[in-house]
Amino acid sequence: TAIESNTLRTHSYEGARIIGGARLPVLVFSPGGGVPVAGYTTQLEDLASHGYVVVGVDPRDGAPTGGARSPEESEKSLSNMHAEELKLVIDTLQELDKSSSSMLFSRLDLGRLGVFGHSRGGRTAARMCQIDQRVKACLNEDGSFSWQPFWLDENGRSLQSPFMMLDH
């Protein structure tokens, strides 16, 4: 889904250069509720204005594979599927940071990498903290399922990385 408007104004610029020479921390964002990343522009621009490289990732459409599942099992499966997509994005960011032809060459501080999201994207962020050691912290914005901010992993363990939950 795309948002198209001739009157919508943002403070973002395509192809903008990164000012200064310091490596910048990276935040990866996953949306929720069927809202595209563009619907979160104000929040993401604000974070970028504080010196973060912010990468918004619209999840691929698709349903989890397998037979009939409970709503909870379906949500777990979708969170896992989207987390795998985010892992690929982080892999790509690592490649861009190492490529001398990239505008991000030697600019990303992937040692300060956080993942956050809203709704299902928040559950995906929590899942990323469980499965990818590169993620140093995660934030779930209004993404509890049955009042759980995340699920225990396959071995019954909680999160090892710093975690924050915002709920209304």
mmCIF file of C-alpha atoms in Angstrom:
data_model
loop_
_atom_site.group_PDB
_atom_site.id
_atom_site.type_symbol
_atom_site.label_atom_id
_atom_site.label_comp_id
_atom_site.label_asym_id
_atom_site.label_seq_id
_atom_site.Cartn_x
_atom_site.Cartn_y
_atom_site.Cartn_z
ATOM 1 C CA THR A 1 0.000 0.000 0.000
ATOM 2 C CA ALA A 2 1.332 3.413 -0.882
ATOM 3 C CA ILE A 3 0.397 6.847 0.360
ATOM 4 C CA GLU A 4 0.202 9.356 -2.445
ATOM 5 C CA SER A 5 -0.490 13.046 -1.974
ATOM 6 C CA ASN A 6 0.561 16.223 -3.703
ATOM 7 C CA THR A 7 -0.024 18.123 -0.461
ATOM 8 C CA LEU A 8 1.729 15.873 2.066
ATOM 9 C CA ARG A 9 4.928 17.612 3.177
ATOM 10 C CA THR A 10 7.740 15.977 5.102
ATOM 11 C CA HIS A 11 11.227 16.917 6.207
ATOM 12 C CA SER A 12 12.749 13.927 4.412
ATOM 13 C CA TYR A 13 14.757 14.090 1.234
ATOM 14 C CA GLU A 14 15.542 11.219 -1.082
ATOM 15 C CA GLY A 15 19.282 10.722 -1.507
ATOM 16 C CA ALA A 16 20.170 13.202 1.273
ATOM 17 C CA ARG A 17 23.815 13.120 2.309
ATOM 18 C CA ILE A 18 24.810 12.204 5.841
ATOM 19 C CA ILE A 19 26.438 15.237 7.449
ATOM 20 C CA GLY A 20 29.613 14.891 9.505
ATOM 21 C CA GLY A 21 32.018 12.016 9.666
ATOM 22 C CA ALA A 22 30.908 10.034 12.703
ATOM 23 C CA ARG A 23 29.381 6.588 12.517
ATOM 24 C CA LEU A 24 25.687 6.771 13.372
ATOM 25 C CA PRO A 25 23.547 4.357 15.386
ATOM 26 C CA VAL A 26 20.926 2.465 13.400
ATOM 27 C CA LEU A 27 17.258 1.871 14.162
ATOM 28 C CA VAL A 28 15.191 -0.558 12.107
ATOM 29 C CA PHE A 29 11.416 -0.049 12.213
ATOM 30 C CA SER A 30 8.627 -2.523 11.478
ATOM 31 C CA PRO A 31 5.066 -1.148 11.134
ATOM 32 C CA GLY A 32 1.844 -2.781 12.192
ATOM 33 C CA GLY A 33 -1.855 -2.817 11.547
ATOM 34 C CA GLY A 34 -1.478 -2.832 7.776
ATOM 35 C CA VAL A 35 -0.162 0.755 7.884
ATOM 36 C CA PRO A 36 2.814 1.333 5.567
ATOM 37 C CA VAL A 37 6.044 2.786 6.954
ATOM 38 C CA ALA A 38 5.094 6.146 5.400
ATOM 39 C CA GLY A 39 2.283 6.384 7.959
ATOM 40 C CA TYR A 40 4.927 6.698 10.689
ATOM 41 C CA THR A 41 6.876 9.496 8.971
ATOM 42 C CA THR A 42 6.641 11.975 11.848
ATOM 43 C CA GLN A 43 8.078 9.534 14.402
ATOM 44 C CA LEU A 44 10.818 8.279 12.082
ATOM 45 C CA GLU A 45 11.855 11.776 10.991
ATOM 46 C CA ASP A 46 12.097 12.859 14.613
ATOM 47 C CA LEU A 47 14.434 9.973 15.416
ATOM 48 C CA ALA A 48 16.556 10.756 12.349
ATOM 49 C CA SER A 49 16.801 14.393 13.473
ATOM 50 C CA HIS A 50 18.500 13.137 16.655
ATOM 51 C CA GLY A 51 21.299 11.456 14.706
ATOM 52 C CA TYR A 52 19.967 7.973 14.014
ATOM 53 C CA VAL A 53 19.938 6.250 10.663
ATOM 54 C CA VAL A 54 16.349 5.019 10.558
ATOM 55 C CA VAL A 55 15.342 2.229 8.203
ATOM 56 C CA GLY A 56 11.630 1.470 7.825
ATOM 57 C CA VAL A 57 10.723 -1.942 6.446
ATOM 58 C CA ASP A 58 7.271 -2.700 5.076
ATOM 59 C CA PRO A 59 6.713 -6.438 5.602
ATOM 60 C CA ARG A 60 5.936 -8.605 2.622
ATOM 61 C CA ASP A 61 2.362 -9.664 2.291
ATOM 62 C CA GLY A 62 1.761 -13.271 2.984
ATOM 63 C CA ALA A 63 0.253 -15.726 5.332
ATOM 64 C CA PRO A 64 2.063 -18.244 7.459
ATOM 65 C CA THR A 65 2.273 -21.694 5.960
ATOM 66 C CA GLY A 66 0.856 -24.751 7.623
ATOM 67 C CA GLY A 67 -2.497 -26.089 8.635
ATOM 68 C CA ALA A 68 -5.230 -24.572 10.755
ATOM 69 C CA ARG A 69 -3.720 -22.602 13.621
ATOM 70 C CA SER A 70 -4.891 -20.688 16.607
ATOM 71 C CA PRO A 71 -4.746 -16.888 16.313
ATOM 72 C CA GLU A 72 -1.737 -16.918 18.648
ATOM 73 C CA GLU A 73 0.142 -19.489 16.557
ATOM 74 C CA SER A 74 -0.614 -17.496 13.399
ATOM 75 C CA GLU A 75 0.730 -14.328 15.007
ATOM 76 C CA LYS A 76 3.870 -16.106 16.196
ATOM 77 C CA SER A 77 4.429 -17.437 12.699
ATOM 78 C CA LEU A 78 3.967 -13.995 11.124
ATOM 79 C CA SER A 79 6.332 -12.417 13.669
ATOM 80 C CA ASN A 80 8.931 -15.072 12.861
ATOM 81 C CA MET A 81 8.486 -14.543 9.119
ATOM 82 C CA HIS A 82 8.848 -10.762 9.429
ATOM 83 C CA ALA A 83 11.856 -11.130 11.758
ATOM 84 C CA GLU A 84 13.607 -13.190 9.072
ATOM 85 C CA GLU A 85 12.947 -10.325 6.631
ATOM 86 C CA LEU A 86 14.497 -7.850 9.079
ATOM 87 C CA LYS A 87 17.567 -10.076 9.404
ATOM 88 C CA LEU A 88 18.030 -9.768 5.637
ATOM 89 C CA VAL A 89 17.702 -5.978 5.881
ATOM 90 C CA ILE A 90 20.401 -5.888 8.573
ATOM 91 C CA ASP A 91 22.610 -8.118 6.414
ATOM 92 C CA THR A 92 22.153 -5.602 3.585
ATOM 93 C CA LEU A 93 22.996 -2.684 5.884
ATOM 94 C CA GLN A 94 26.235 -4.443 6.825
ATOM 95 C CA GLU A 95 27.077 -4.833 3.137
ATOM 96 C CA LEU A 96 26.265 -1.170 2.403
ATOM 97 C CA ASP A 97 28.476 -0.033 5.279
ATOM 98 C CA LYS A 98 31.388 -2.012 3.767
ATOM 99 C CA SER A 99 30.827 -0.971 0.136
ATOM 100 C CA SER A 100 32.863 2.046 -0.990
ATOM 101 C CA SER A 101 30.230 2.768 -3.669
ATOM 102 C CA SER A 102 27.451 3.137 -1.067
ATOM 103 C CA MET A 103 26.355 6.470 0.395
ATOM 104 C CA LEU A 104 26.385 4.599 3.745
ATOM 105 C CA PHE A 105 30.019 3.484 3.400
ATOM 106 C CA SER A 106 31.679 3.526 6.850
ATOM 107 C CA ARG A 107 28.788 5.549 8.300
ATOM 108 C CA LEU A 108 26.720 2.919 10.129
ATOM 109 C CA ASP A 109 27.474 2.017 13.733
ATOM 110 C CA LEU A 110 25.936 -1.439 13.660
ATOM 111 C CA GLY A 111 27.309 -2.059 17.150
ATOM 112 C CA ARG A 112 24.514 0.312 18.222
ATOM 113 C CA LEU A 113 21.627 -1.343 16.413
ATOM 114 C CA GLY A 114 18.067 -1.265 17.718
ATOM 115 C CA VAL A 115 14.836 -2.649 16.307
ATOM 116 C CA PHE A 116 11.417 -1.279 17.116
ATOM 117 C CA GLY A 117 7.920 -1.540 15.802
ATOM 118 C CA HIS A 118 4.238 -0.938 16.295
ATOM 119 C CA SER A 119 1.619 -3.658 16.861
ATOM 120 C CA ARG A 120 2.751 -6.793 14.977
ATOM 121 C CA GLY A 121 5.925 -4.858 14.154
ATOM 122 C CA GLY A 122 6.548 -4.533 17.898
ATOM 123 C CA ARG A 123 6.224 -8.272 18.370
ATOM 124 C CA THR A 124 8.593 -8.695 15.432
ATOM 125 C CA ALA A 125 11.091 -6.347 17.130
ATOM 126 C CA ALA A 126 10.976 -8.450 20.295
ATOM 127 C CA ARG A 127 11.497 -11.588 18.222
ATOM 128 C CA MET A 128 14.553 -9.972 16.610
ATOM 129 C CA CYS A 129 16.097 -9.512 20.064
ATOM 130 C CA GLN A 130 15.670 -13.233 20.621
ATOM 131 C CA ILE A 131 17.130 -14.474 17.337
ATOM 132 C CA ASP A 132 19.769 -11.930 16.265
ATOM 133 C CA GLN A 133 22.684 -11.046 18.544
ATOM 134 C CA ARG A 134 23.419 -7.967 16.416
ATOM 135 C CA VAL A 135 20.297 -6.285 17.838
ATOM 136 C CA LYS A 136 21.303 -4.538 21.057
ATOM 137 C CA ALA A 137 17.851 -3.344 22.168
ATOM 138 C CA CYS A 138 14.236 -3.533 21.071
ATOM 139 C CA LEU A 139 11.008 -1.613 21.614
ATOM 140 C CA ASN A 140 7.462 -2.872 21.227
ATOM 141 C CA GLU A 141 4.923 -0.075 20.719
ATOM 142 C CA ASP A 142 1.407 -1.286 21.516
ATOM 143 C CA GLY A 143 2.098 -4.795 20.284
ATOM 144 C CA SER A 144 0.977 -7.045 23.088
ATOM 145 C CA PHE A 145 -0.938 -10.189 22.191
ATOM 146 C CA SER A 146 -3.251 -11.430 24.928
ATOM 147 C CA TRP A 147 -1.417 -8.961 27.197
ATOM 148 C CA GLN A 148 1.972 -10.537 26.419
ATOM 149 C CA PRO A 149 4.595 -8.111 25.043
ATOM 150 C CA PHE A 150 6.525 -11.044 23.494
ATOM 151 C CA TRP A 151 6.590 -14.815 23.485
ATOM 152 C CA LEU A 152 9.207 -17.008 25.080
ATOM 153 C CA ASP A 153 11.567 -18.575 22.561
ATOM 154 C CA GLU A 154 11.530 -22.255 21.519
ATOM 155 C CA ASN A 155 13.516 -23.155 24.646
ATOM 156 C CA GLY A 156 11.215 -21.254 27.013
ATOM 157 C CA ARG A 157 13.685 -18.374 27.471
ATOM 158 C CA SER A 158 12.888 -14.699 27.715
ATOM 159 C CA LEU A 159 14.863 -11.856 26.108
ATOM 160 C CA GLN A 160 18.564 -11.320 26.786
ATOM 161 C CA SER A 161 18.700 -7.821 25.261
ATOM 162 C CA PRO A 162 17.244 -4.637 26.742
ATOM 163 C CA PHE A 163 13.526 -4.449 25.984
ATOM 164 C CA MET A 164 10.913 -1.724 26.381
ATOM 165 C CA MET A 165 7.149 -2.006 25.993
ATOM 166 C CA LEU A 166 4.881 0.983 25.410
ATOM 167 C CA ASP A 167 1.167 0.280 25.646
ATOM 168 C CA HIS A 168 -1.942 2.375 25.954
#
